Amino acid sequence: MARRKQVYEGKAKILFEGPESGTLIQYFKDDATAFNNKKHAVITGKGVLNNRISEYLMLKLQDVGIPTHFVRRLNMREQLIREVEIIPIEVVIRNIAAGSMSKRLGIEEGTMLPRSIVEYYLKSDELGDPMITEEHITAFGWASYQEIDEIMSMALRVNDFLSGLFLGVGLKLVDFKLEFGRLWEDEDMRIILADEISPDNCRLWDVKTNERLDKDRFRQDLGKVEEGYQEIARRLGILPEAGPRDMRGPETIQ
Ligand code: UDP
């Protein structure tokens, strides 16, 4: 079989050319990085879990009318996606203070925010993803006013839906990062959700104990990183316990 052409390699994923034009294959690696690449490790099994968790969440979002790049999962580590023109902005939605917001504004981690807050960061490893405002985005032409309005409202809808979904399995969605892309269909263009949604880019805490089950286990050297990701998949009912045929539904926590 001919070797597939690699289109892009990022920190946690590789993109290959897809089987037909307008598609790509997204491969999930076990590599984890933090603090702008200063910290690196291989977390065995992470790619498999993120592929599965992201598939599950993207399909649930599609069910409620959020357009995404996800087409279908191909195997344990790969999914077929639609090729989009990535908007070079990381959109962070926060419900509870944590991470860089706590540091920057001196708000204790775990403080409930008065309302959900959307922030924008420029996707640039060289610059360390600096925080930007709508003013920068529109002035420099990274996205138009109309696009940024659409991104903001889609991000808040994703937040409402995912917050409820995670709460149903005993998890608080503290904050998370989304990326969007432009999908061209003939002369028409629309904005769709891209990238991945997984514990690599969400903070998820247990409702009762506030135990961190996400990438902060790696960032803060809390250990048992893969176990945290597994626990998220288990609660969502997508961790095969007795082989791949054992796919139970979500476990509701009262
Ligand atoms: N995040 C991400 N990629 C980044 C930066 C942040 O996925 O390059 C996610 C991160 O996992 C968290 C949220 O965005 O869920 C907010 O991250 P924060 O700004 O607090 O930065 P951090 O503390 O991760 O440096």
PDB file of C-alpha atoms and ligand atoms in Angstrom:
ATOM      1  CA  MET A   1       0.000   0.000   0.000  1.00  0.00           C
ATOM      2  CA  ALA A   2       1.312   3.446  -0.874  1.00  0.00           C
ATOM      3  CA  ARG A   3       2.524   5.487   2.085  1.00  0.00           C
ATOM      4  CA  ARG A   4       0.075   8.220   2.979  1.00  0.00           C
ATOM      5  CA  LYS A   5       1.202  11.762   2.538  1.00  0.00           C
ATOM      6  CA  GLN A   6       1.649  13.659   5.774  1.00  0.00           C
ATOM      7  CA  VAL A   7       0.161  17.139   5.604  1.00  0.00           C
ATOM      8  CA  TYR A   8       1.027  18.448   9.052  1.00  0.00           C
ATOM      9  CA  GLU A   9       2.495  17.276  12.351  1.00  0.00           C
ATOM     10  CA  GLY A  10       1.487  19.022  15.558  1.00  0.00           C
ATOM     11  CA  LYS A  11       2.287  18.339  19.203  1.00  0.00           C
ATOM     12  CA  ALA A  12      -0.402  15.731  19.785  1.00  0.00           C
ATOM     13  CA  LYS A  13      -1.713  14.936  16.300  1.00  0.00           C
ATOM     14  CA  ILE A  14      -0.637  14.236  12.732  1.00  0.00           C
ATOM     15  CA  LEU A  15      -2.747  15.064   9.685  1.00  0.00           C
ATOM     16  CA  PHE A  16      -2.549  12.877   6.571  1.00  0.00           C
ATOM     17  CA  GLU A  17      -4.169  13.325   3.197  1.00  0.00           C
ATOM     18  CA  GLY A  18      -7.638  11.787   3.173  1.00  0.00           C
ATOM     19  CA  PRO A  19      -9.101   9.243   0.752  1.00  0.00           C
ATOM     20  CA  GLU A  20     -10.933  11.910  -1.228  1.00  0.00           C
ATOM     21  CA  SER A  21     -10.343  15.591  -1.827  1.00  0.00           C
ATOM     22  CA  GLY A  22     -11.606  17.835   0.933  1.00  0.00           C
ATOM     23  CA  THR A  23     -10.886  15.222   3.615  1.00  0.00           C
ATOM     24  CA  LEU A  24      -7.986  14.547   5.971  1.00  0.00           C
ATOM     25  CA  ILE A  25      -7.080  11.791   8.398  1.00  0.00           C
ATOM     26  CA  GLN A  26      -6.396  12.967  11.930  1.00  0.00           C
ATOM     27  CA  TYR A  27      -4.026  10.662  13.858  1.00  0.00           C
ATOM     28  CA  PHE A  28      -3.851  10.970  17.674  1.00  0.00           C
ATOM     29  CA  LYS A  29      -0.366  10.552  19.174  1.00  0.00           C
ATOM     30  CA  ASP A  30       0.500   9.613  22.755  1.00  0.00           C
ATOM     31  CA  ASP A  31       2.774  12.665  23.073  1.00  0.00           C
ATOM     32  CA  ALA A  32       1.904  15.311  25.616  1.00  0.00           C
ATOM     33  CA  THR A  33       3.433  18.769  25.831  1.00  0.00           C
ATOM     34  CA  ALA A  34       2.873  21.663  28.196  1.00  0.00           C
ATOM     35  CA  PHE A  35       4.248  25.118  28.966  1.00  0.00           C
ATOM     36  CA  ASN A  36       4.817  25.916  25.314  1.00  0.00           C
ATOM     37  CA  ASN A  37       6.723  22.683  24.605  1.00  0.00           C
ATOM     38  CA  LYS A  38       9.076  22.995  27.576  1.00  0.00           C
ATOM     39  CA  LYS A  39       7.634  19.836  29.107  1.00  0.00           C
ATOM     40  CA  HIS A  40       7.213  16.694  27.021  1.00  0.00           C
ATOM     41  CA  ALA A  41       6.239  13.101  27.753  1.00  0.00           C
ATOM     42  CA  VAL A  42       4.652  10.069  26.148  1.00  0.00           C
ATOM     43  CA  ILE A  43       1.475   8.951  27.902  1.00  0.00           C
ATOM     44  CA  THR A  44       0.741   5.436  26.698  1.00  0.00           C
ATOM     45  CA  GLY A  45      -2.828   5.094  25.482  1.00  0.00           C
ATOM     46  CA  LYS A  46      -3.644   8.821  25.512  1.00  0.00           C
ATOM     47  CA  GLY A  47      -4.089   9.011  21.728  1.00  0.00           C
ATOM     48  CA  VAL A  48      -6.571   6.142  21.708  1.00  0.00           C
ATOM     49  CA  LEU A  49      -8.619   7.705  24.503  1.00  0.00           C
ATOM     50  CA  ASN A  50      -8.603  11.200  22.956  1.00  0.00           C
ATOM     51  CA  ASN A  51      -9.664   9.813  19.566  1.00  0.00           C
ATOM     52  CA  ARG A  52     -12.626   8.078  21.217  1.00  0.00           C
ATOM     53  CA  ILE A  53     -13.589  10.948  23.557  1.00  0.00           C
ATOM     54  CA  SER A  54     -13.369  13.548  20.783  1.00  0.00           C
ATOM     55  CA  GLU A  55     -15.458  11.371  18.444  1.00  0.00           C
ATOM     56  CA  TYR A  56     -18.129  10.987  21.128  1.00  0.00           C
ATOM     57  CA  LEU A  57     -18.298  14.713  21.930  1.00  0.00           C
ATOM     58  CA  MET A  58     -18.216  15.876  18.290  1.00  0.00           C
ATOM     59  CA  LEU A  59     -21.090  13.487  17.421  1.00  0.00           C
ATOM     60  CA  LYS A  60     -23.138  14.716  20.393  1.00  0.00           C
ATOM     61  CA  LEU A  61     -22.537  18.319  19.280  1.00  0.00           C
ATOM     62  CA  GLN A  62     -23.569  17.473  15.710  1.00  0.00           C
ATOM     63  CA  ASP A  63     -26.792  15.992  17.148  1.00  0.00           C
ATOM     64  CA  VAL A  64     -27.671  19.383  18.616  1.00  0.00           C
ATOM     65  CA  GLY A  65     -26.879  21.229  15.402  1.00  0.00           C
ATOM     66  CA  ILE A  66     -23.272  22.378  15.880  1.00  0.00           C
ATOM     67  CA  PRO A  67     -21.413  21.838  12.593  1.00  0.00           C
ATOM     68  CA  THR A  68     -18.047  20.074  13.064  1.00  0.00           C
ATOM     69  CA  HIS A  69     -15.242  18.743  10.875  1.00  0.00           C
ATOM     70  CA  PHE A  70     -15.716  15.185  12.204  1.00  0.00           C
ATOM     71  CA  VAL A  71     -16.818  12.605   9.626  1.00  0.00           C
ATOM     72  CA  ARG A  72     -16.160   9.215  11.244  1.00  0.00           C
ATOM     73  CA  ARG A  73     -13.661   7.303  13.327  1.00  0.00           C
ATOM     74  CA  LEU A  74     -11.505   4.993  11.229  1.00  0.00           C
ATOM     75  CA  ASN A  75      -9.667   2.989  13.869  1.00  0.00           C
ATOM     76  CA  MET A  76      -8.225   3.245  17.395  1.00  0.00           C
ATOM     77  CA  ARG A  77      -6.063   6.276  16.613  1.00  0.00           C
ATOM     78  CA  GLU A  78      -7.496   7.838  13.468  1.00  0.00           C
ATOM     79  CA  GLN A  79     -10.555   9.731  12.360  1.00  0.00           C
ATOM     80  CA  LEU A  80     -11.689  11.089   9.022  1.00  0.00           C
ATOM     81  CA  ILE A  81     -12.295  14.830   9.062  1.00  0.00           C
ATOM     82  CA  ARG A  82     -13.214  17.524   6.584  1.00  0.00           C
ATOM     83  CA  GLU A  83     -10.399  19.757   5.461  1.00  0.00           C
ATOM     84  CA  VAL A  84     -10.912  23.337   6.624  1.00  0.00           C
ATOM     85  CA  GLU A  85      -8.919  26.532   6.621  1.00  0.00           C
ATOM     86  CA  ILE A  86      -8.039  26.842  10.292  1.00  0.00           C
ATOM     87  CA  ILE A  87      -8.720  30.264  11.818  1.00  0.00           C
ATOM     88  CA  PRO A  88      -5.476  31.006  13.723  1.00  0.00           C
ATOM     89  CA  ILE A  89      -7.202  31.658  17.043  1.00  0.00           C
ATOM     90  CA  GLU A  90      -7.566  29.531  20.163  1.00  0.00           C
ATOM     91  CA  VAL A  91     -10.955  30.191  21.722  1.00  0.00           C
ATOM     92  CA  VAL A  92     -10.985  29.528  25.472  1.00  0.00           C
ATOM     93  CA  ILE A  93     -14.286  29.346  27.374  1.00  0.00           C
ATOM     94  CA  ARG A  94     -14.150  29.505  31.161  1.00  0.00           C
ATOM     95  CA  ASN A  95     -16.761  28.693  33.798  1.00  0.00           C
ATOM     96  CA  ILE A  96     -14.544  28.405  36.873  1.00  0.00           C
ATOM     97  CA  ALA A  97     -11.244  30.248  37.501  1.00  0.00           C
ATOM     98  CA  ALA A  98      -8.146  28.089  36.916  1.00  0.00           C
ATOM     99  CA  GLY A  99      -4.778  28.053  35.173  1.00  0.00           C
ATOM    100  CA  SER A 100      -3.617  31.212  33.453  1.00  0.00           C
ATOM    101  CA  MET A 101      -6.718  33.217  34.445  1.00  0.00           C
ATOM    102  CA  SER A 102      -6.159  32.548  38.136  1.00  0.00           C
ATOM    103  CA  LYS A 103      -2.515  33.581  37.801  1.00  0.00           C
ATOM    104  CA  ARG A 104      -3.131  36.657  35.661  1.00  0.00           C
ATOM    105  CA  LEU A 105      -6.026  38.067  37.677  1.00  0.00           C
ATOM    106  CA  GLY A 106      -5.193  36.679  41.125  1.00  0.00           C
ATOM    107  CA  ILE A 107      -8.466  34.758  41.394  1.00  0.00           C
ATOM    108  CA  GLU A 108      -8.283  31.611  43.492  1.00  0.00           C
ATOM    109  CA  GLU A 109      -8.539  28.373  41.471  1.00  0.00           C
ATOM    110  CA  GLY A 110     -12.033  26.941  41.779  1.00  0.00           C
ATOM    111  CA  THR A 111     -13.834  30.294  42.086  1.00  0.00           C
ATOM    112  CA  MET A 112     -17.087  30.179  40.107  1.00  0.00           C
ATOM    113  CA  LEU A 113     -17.063  32.973  37.519  1.00  0.00           C
ATOM    114  CA  PRO A 114     -20.027  35.427  37.486  1.00  0.00           C
ATOM    115  CA  ARG A 115     -20.751  34.214  33.958  1.00  0.00           C
ATOM    116  CA  SER A 116     -18.967  32.196  31.282  1.00  0.00           C
ATOM    117  CA  ILE A 117     -16.063  34.138  29.814  1.00  0.00           C
ATOM    118  CA  VAL A 118     -14.710  33.746  26.274  1.00  0.00           C
ATOM    119  CA  GLU A 119     -11.062  34.617  25.589  1.00  0.00           C
ATOM    120  CA  TYR A 120      -9.008  34.577  22.405  1.00  0.00           C
ATOM    121  CA  TYR A 121      -5.345  33.626  21.964  1.00  0.00           C
ATOM    122  CA  LEU A 122      -3.290  33.859  18.778  1.00  0.00           C
ATOM    123  CA  LYS A 123      -2.089  30.424  17.616  1.00  0.00           C
ATOM    124  CA  SER A 124       1.656  31.028  17.572  1.00  0.00           C
ATOM    125  CA  ASP A 125       4.195  28.744  19.245  1.00  0.00           C
ATOM    126  CA  GLU A 126       6.984  31.297  18.655  1.00  0.00           C
ATOM    127  CA  LEU A 127       5.062  33.950  20.569  1.00  0.00           C
ATOM    128  CA  GLY A 128       3.688  31.540  23.182  1.00  0.00           C
ATOM    129  CA  ASP A 129       0.032  31.973  22.120  1.00  0.00           C
ATOM    130  CA  PRO A 130      -0.477  35.581  23.314  1.00  0.00           C
ATOM    131  CA  MET A 131      -3.923  36.667  24.487  1.00  0.00           C
ATOM    132  CA  ILE A 132      -5.682  38.923  21.982  1.00  0.00           C
ATOM    133  CA  THR A 133      -8.973  40.807  21.745  1.00  0.00           C
ATOM    134  CA  GLU A 134     -11.627  41.104  19.038  1.00  0.00           C
ATOM    135  CA  GLU A 135      -9.936  44.385  18.109  1.00  0.00           C
ATOM    136  CA  HIS A 136      -6.697  42.593  17.168  1.00  0.00           C
ATOM    137  CA  ILE A 137      -8.578  39.821  15.379  1.00  0.00           C
ATOM    138  CA  THR A 138     -10.555  42.148  13.144  1.00  0.00           C
ATOM    139  CA  ALA A 139      -7.816  44.777  12.662  1.00  0.00           C
ATOM    140  CA  PHE A 140      -5.249  42.200  11.532  1.00  0.00           C
ATOM    141  CA  GLY A 141      -7.819  40.299   9.482  1.00  0.00           C
ATOM    142  CA  TRP A 142      -7.529  36.946  11.273  1.00  0.00           C
ATOM    143  CA  ALA A 143     -11.341  36.839  11.204  1.00  0.00           C
ATOM    144  CA  SER A 144     -14.110  39.271  10.250  1.00  0.00           C
ATOM    145  CA  TYR A 145     -16.594  40.867  12.692  1.00  0.00           C
ATOM    146  CA  GLN A 146     -19.269  38.517  11.399  1.00  0.00           C
ATOM    147  CA  GLU A 147     -17.035  35.463  11.795  1.00  0.00           C
ATOM    148  CA  ILE A 148     -16.012  36.367  15.322  1.00  0.00           C
ATOM    149  CA  ASP A 149     -19.677  36.876  16.308  1.00  0.00           C
ATOM    150  CA  GLU A 150     -20.477  33.440  14.925  1.00  0.00           C
ATOM    151  CA  ILE A 151     -17.483  31.867  16.682  1.00  0.00           C
ATOM    152  CA  MET A 152     -18.446  33.463  20.010  1.00  0.00           C
ATOM    153  CA  SER A 153     -22.061  32.306  19.823  1.00  0.00           C
ATOM    154  CA  MET A 154     -21.072  28.793  18.719  1.00  0.00           C
ATOM    155  CA  ALA A 155     -18.503  28.605  21.540  1.00  0.00           C
ATOM    156  CA  LEU A 156     -21.165  29.523  24.118  1.00  0.00           C
ATOM    157  CA  ARG A 157     -23.592  26.945  22.710  1.00  0.00           C
ATOM    158  CA  VAL A 158     -20.871  24.290  22.866  1.00  0.00           C
ATOM    159  CA  ASN A 159     -20.176  25.341  26.460  1.00  0.00           C
ATOM    160  CA  ASP A 160     -23.837  25.109  27.519  1.00  0.00           C
ATOM    161  CA  PHE A 161     -24.233  21.703  25.951  1.00  0.00           C
ATOM    162  CA  LEU A 162     -20.952  20.196  27.172  1.00  0.00           C
ATOM    163  CA  SER A 163     -21.326  21.631  30.708  1.00  0.00           C
ATOM    164  CA  GLY A 164     -24.649  19.776  31.023  1.00  0.00           C
ATOM    165  CA  LEU A 165     -23.317  16.601  29.453  1.00  0.00           C
ATOM    166  CA  PHE A 166     -20.330  16.456  31.823  1.00  0.00           C
ATOM    167  CA  LEU A 167     -22.379  17.420  34.886  1.00  0.00           C
ATOM    168  CA  GLY A 168     -24.594  14.419  34.130  1.00  0.00           C
ATOM    169  CA  VAL A 169     -21.591  12.141  34.691  1.00  0.00           C
ATOM    170  CA  GLY A 170     -20.294  13.958  37.760  1.00  0.00           C
ATOM    171  CA  LEU A 171     -17.745  16.249  36.112  1.00  0.00           C
ATOM    172  CA  LYS A 172     -17.376  20.048  36.183  1.00  0.00           C
ATOM    173  CA  LEU A 173     -16.309  21.598  32.884  1.00  0.00           C
ATOM    174  CA  VAL A 174     -13.958  24.235  34.323  1.00  0.00           C
ATOM    175  CA  ASP A 175     -12.609  25.577  31.022  1.00  0.00           C
ATOM    176  CA  PHE A 176     -11.698  24.371  27.542  1.00  0.00           C
ATOM    177  CA  LYS A 177     -10.208  25.427  24.226  1.00  0.00           C
ATOM    178  CA  LEU A 178     -11.838  25.267  20.799  1.00  0.00           C
ATOM    179  CA  GLU A 179     -10.584  25.886  17.275  1.00  0.00           C
ATOM    180  CA  PHE A 180     -12.711  26.753  14.281  1.00  0.00           C
ATOM    181  CA  GLY A 181     -12.179  26.509  10.543  1.00  0.00           C
ATOM    182  CA  ARG A 182     -13.662  27.807   7.313  1.00  0.00           C
ATOM    183  CA  LEU A 183     -15.307  25.147   5.176  1.00  0.00           C
ATOM    184  CA  TRP A 184     -15.567  26.054   1.487  1.00  0.00           C
ATOM    185  CA  GLU A 185     -18.383  24.502  -0.537  1.00  0.00           C
ATOM    186  CA  ASP A 186     -18.386  25.910  -4.081  1.00  0.00           C
ATOM    187  CA  GLU A 187     -18.727  29.657  -3.575  1.00  0.00           C
ATOM    188  CA  ASP A 188     -20.147  29.306  -0.047  1.00  0.00           C
ATOM    189  CA  MET A 189     -18.149  29.414   3.143  1.00  0.00           C
ATOM    190  CA  ARG A 190     -19.262  28.470   6.640  1.00  0.00           C
ATOM    191  CA  ILE A 191     -17.533  28.215   9.969  1.00  0.00           C
ATOM    192  CA  ILE A 192     -17.373  24.815  11.627  1.00  0.00           C
ATOM    193  CA  LEU A 193     -15.824  23.406  14.785  1.00  0.00           C
ATOM    194  CA  ALA A 194     -12.432  21.770  14.128  1.00  0.00           C
ATOM    195  CA  ASP A 195      -9.481  20.237  16.047  1.00  0.00           C
ATOM    196  CA  GLU A 196     -10.432  17.961  18.963  1.00  0.00           C
ATOM    197  CA  ILE A 197     -12.307  18.098  22.250  1.00  0.00           C
ATOM    198  CA  SER A 198     -10.542  15.917  24.790  1.00  0.00           C
ATOM    199  CA  PRO A 199      -8.988  16.045  28.275  1.00  0.00           C
ATOM    200  CA  ASP A 200      -5.906  17.555  26.545  1.00  0.00           C
ATOM    201  CA  ASN A 201      -7.816  20.786  26.040  1.00  0.00           C
ATOM    202  CA  CYS A 202     -10.507  20.723  28.737  1.00  0.00           C
ATOM    203  CA  ARG A 203     -10.228  21.041  32.504  1.00  0.00           C
ATOM    204  CA  LEU A 204     -12.556  18.482  34.072  1.00  0.00           C
ATOM    205  CA  TRP A 205     -12.912  18.152  37.840  1.00  0.00           C
ATOM    206  CA  ASP A 206     -14.902  15.622  39.822  1.00  0.00           C
ATOM    207  CA  VAL A 207     -18.062  17.338  41.123  1.00  0.00           C
ATOM    208  CA  LYS A 208     -17.685  16.058  44.683  1.00  0.00           C
ATOM    209  CA  THR A 209     -13.937  15.948  45.282  1.00  0.00           C
ATOM    210  CA  ASN A 210     -12.615  18.480  42.722  1.00  0.00           C
ATOM    211  CA  GLU A 211     -10.098  15.810  41.673  1.00  0.00           C
ATOM    212  CA  ARG A 212      -8.432  16.848  38.394  1.00  0.00           C
ATOM    213  CA  LEU A 213      -8.934  14.214  35.697  1.00  0.00           C
ATOM    214  CA  ASP A 214      -7.494  16.168  32.744  1.00  0.00           C
ATOM    215  CA  LYS A 215      -4.120  17.317  31.395  1.00  0.00           C
ATOM    216  CA  ASP A 216      -3.403  19.228  34.631  1.00  0.00           C
ATOM    217  CA  ARG A 217      -2.414  15.798  36.014  1.00  0.00           C
ATOM    218  CA  PHE A 218       0.511  16.018  33.556  1.00  0.00           C
ATOM    219  CA  ARG A 219       1.146  19.784  33.860  1.00  0.00           C
ATOM    220  CA  GLN A 220       1.243  19.611  37.667  1.00  0.00           C
ATOM    221  CA  ASP A 221       2.962  16.207  37.971  1.00  0.00           C
ATOM    222  CA  LEU A 222      -0.041  14.724  39.773  1.00  0.00           C
ATOM    223  CA  GLY A 223       0.643  11.296  38.212  1.00  0.00           C
ATOM    224  CA  LYS A 224      -1.833   8.739  36.816  1.00  0.00           C
ATOM    225  CA  VAL A 225      -2.529  10.849  33.735  1.00  0.00           C
ATOM    226  CA  GLU A 226      -3.847   7.996  31.609  1.00  0.00           C
ATOM    227  CA  GLU A 227      -6.049   6.844  34.497  1.00  0.00           C
ATOM    228  CA  GLY A 228      -7.635  10.310  34.624  1.00  0.00           C
ATOM    229  CA  TYR A 229      -8.445  10.203  30.891  1.00  0.00           C
ATOM    230  CA  GLN A 230      -9.737   6.648  31.284  1.00  0.00           C
ATOM    231  CA  GLU A 231     -12.030   7.705  34.106  1.00  0.00           C
ATOM    232  CA  ILE A 232     -13.542  10.426  31.882  1.00  0.00           C
ATOM    233  CA  ALA A 233     -14.137   7.858  29.099  1.00  0.00           C
ATOM    234  CA  ARG A 234     -15.541   5.373  31.618  1.00  0.00           C
ATOM    235  CA  ARG A 235     -18.051   7.897  32.952  1.00  0.00           C
ATOM    236  CA  LEU A 236     -19.099   8.809  29.415  1.00  0.00           C
ATOM    237  CA  GLY A 237     -19.757   5.106  28.864  1.00  0.00           C
ATOM    238  CA  ILE A 238     -17.250   4.782  26.033  1.00  0.00           C
ATOM    239  CA  LEU A 239     -14.458   2.829  27.671  1.00  0.00           C
ATOM    240  CA  PRO A 240     -14.604  -0.775  26.546  1.00  0.00           C
ATOM    241  CA  GLU A 241     -14.168  -2.723  29.788  1.00  0.00           C
ATOM    242  CA  ALA A 242     -14.486  -6.241  28.428  1.00  0.00           C
ATOM    243  CA  GLY A 243     -13.190  -5.621  24.918  1.00  0.00           C
ATOM    244  CA  PRO A 244     -14.422  -3.351  22.149  1.00  0.00           C
ATOM    245  CA  ARG A 245     -17.967  -4.762  22.174  1.00  0.00           C
ATOM    246  CA  ASP A 246     -18.669  -3.550  25.684  1.00  0.00           C
ATOM    247  CA  MET A 247     -19.910  -0.020  24.974  1.00  0.00           C
ATOM    248  CA  ARG A 248     -22.311   1.049  27.662  1.00  0.00           C
ATOM    249  CA  GLY A 249     -24.235   4.314  27.758  1.00  0.00           C
ATOM    250  CA  PRO A 250     -23.287   7.193  30.077  1.00  0.00           C
ATOM    251  CA  GLU A 251     -23.462   6.528  33.795  1.00  0.00           C
ATOM    252  CA  THR A 252     -25.733   9.131  35.369  1.00  0.00           C
ATOM    253  CA  ILE A 253     -24.595  10.443  38.731  1.00  0.00           C
ATOM    254  CA  GLN A 254     -27.365  11.799  41.004  1.00  0.00           C
TER     255      GLN A 254
HETATM  256  N1  UDP B   1      -5.594  25.148  26.418  1.00  0.00           N
HETATM  257  C1  UDP B   1      -5.272  24.372  25.322  1.00  0.00           C
HETATM  258  N2  UDP B   1      -4.185  24.704  24.566  1.00  0.00           N
HETATM  259  C2  UDP B   1      -3.405  25.767  24.832  1.00  0.00           C
HETATM  260  C3  UDP B   1      -3.710  26.563  25.960  1.00  0.00           C
HETATM  261  C4  UDP B   1      -4.819  26.228  26.739  1.00  0.00           C
HETATM  262  O1  UDP B   1      -5.969  23.407  25.023  1.00  0.00           O
HETATM  263  O2  UDP B   1      -2.426  26.026  24.093  1.00  0.00           O
HETATM  264  C5  UDP B   1      -6.771  24.809  27.243  1.00  0.00           C
HETATM  265  C6  UDP B   1      -6.375  24.255  28.610  1.00  0.00           C
HETATM  266  O3  UDP B   1      -6.356  22.845  28.598  1.00  0.00           O
HETATM  267  C7  UDP B   1      -7.477  24.753  29.510  1.00  0.00           C
HETATM  268  C8  UDP B   1      -7.951  26.057  28.844  1.00  0.00           C
HETATM  269  O4  UDP B   1      -7.504  25.991  27.495  1.00  0.00           O
HETATM  270  O5  UDP B   1      -8.566  23.834  29.519  1.00  0.00           O
HETATM  271  C9  UDP B   1      -7.410  27.302  29.503  1.00  0.00           C
HETATM  272  O6  UDP B   1      -6.024  27.201  29.629  1.00  0.00           O
HETATM  273  P1  UDP B   1      -5.176  28.341  30.371  1.00  0.00           P
HETATM  274  O7  UDP B   1      -5.294  29.624  29.638  1.00  0.00           O
HETATM  275  O8  UDP B   1      -5.565  28.369  31.810  1.00  0.00           O
HETATM  276  O9  UDP B   1      -3.681  27.929  30.165  1.00  0.00           O
HETATM  277  P2  UDP B   1      -2.735  26.912  30.919  1.00  0.00           P
HETATM  278  O10 UDP B   1      -2.983  27.011  32.373  1.00  0.00           O
HETATM  279  O11 UDP B   1      -3.109  25.602  30.314  1.00  0.00           O
HETATM  280  O12 UDP B   1      -1.368  27.370  30.507  1.00  0.00           O
END
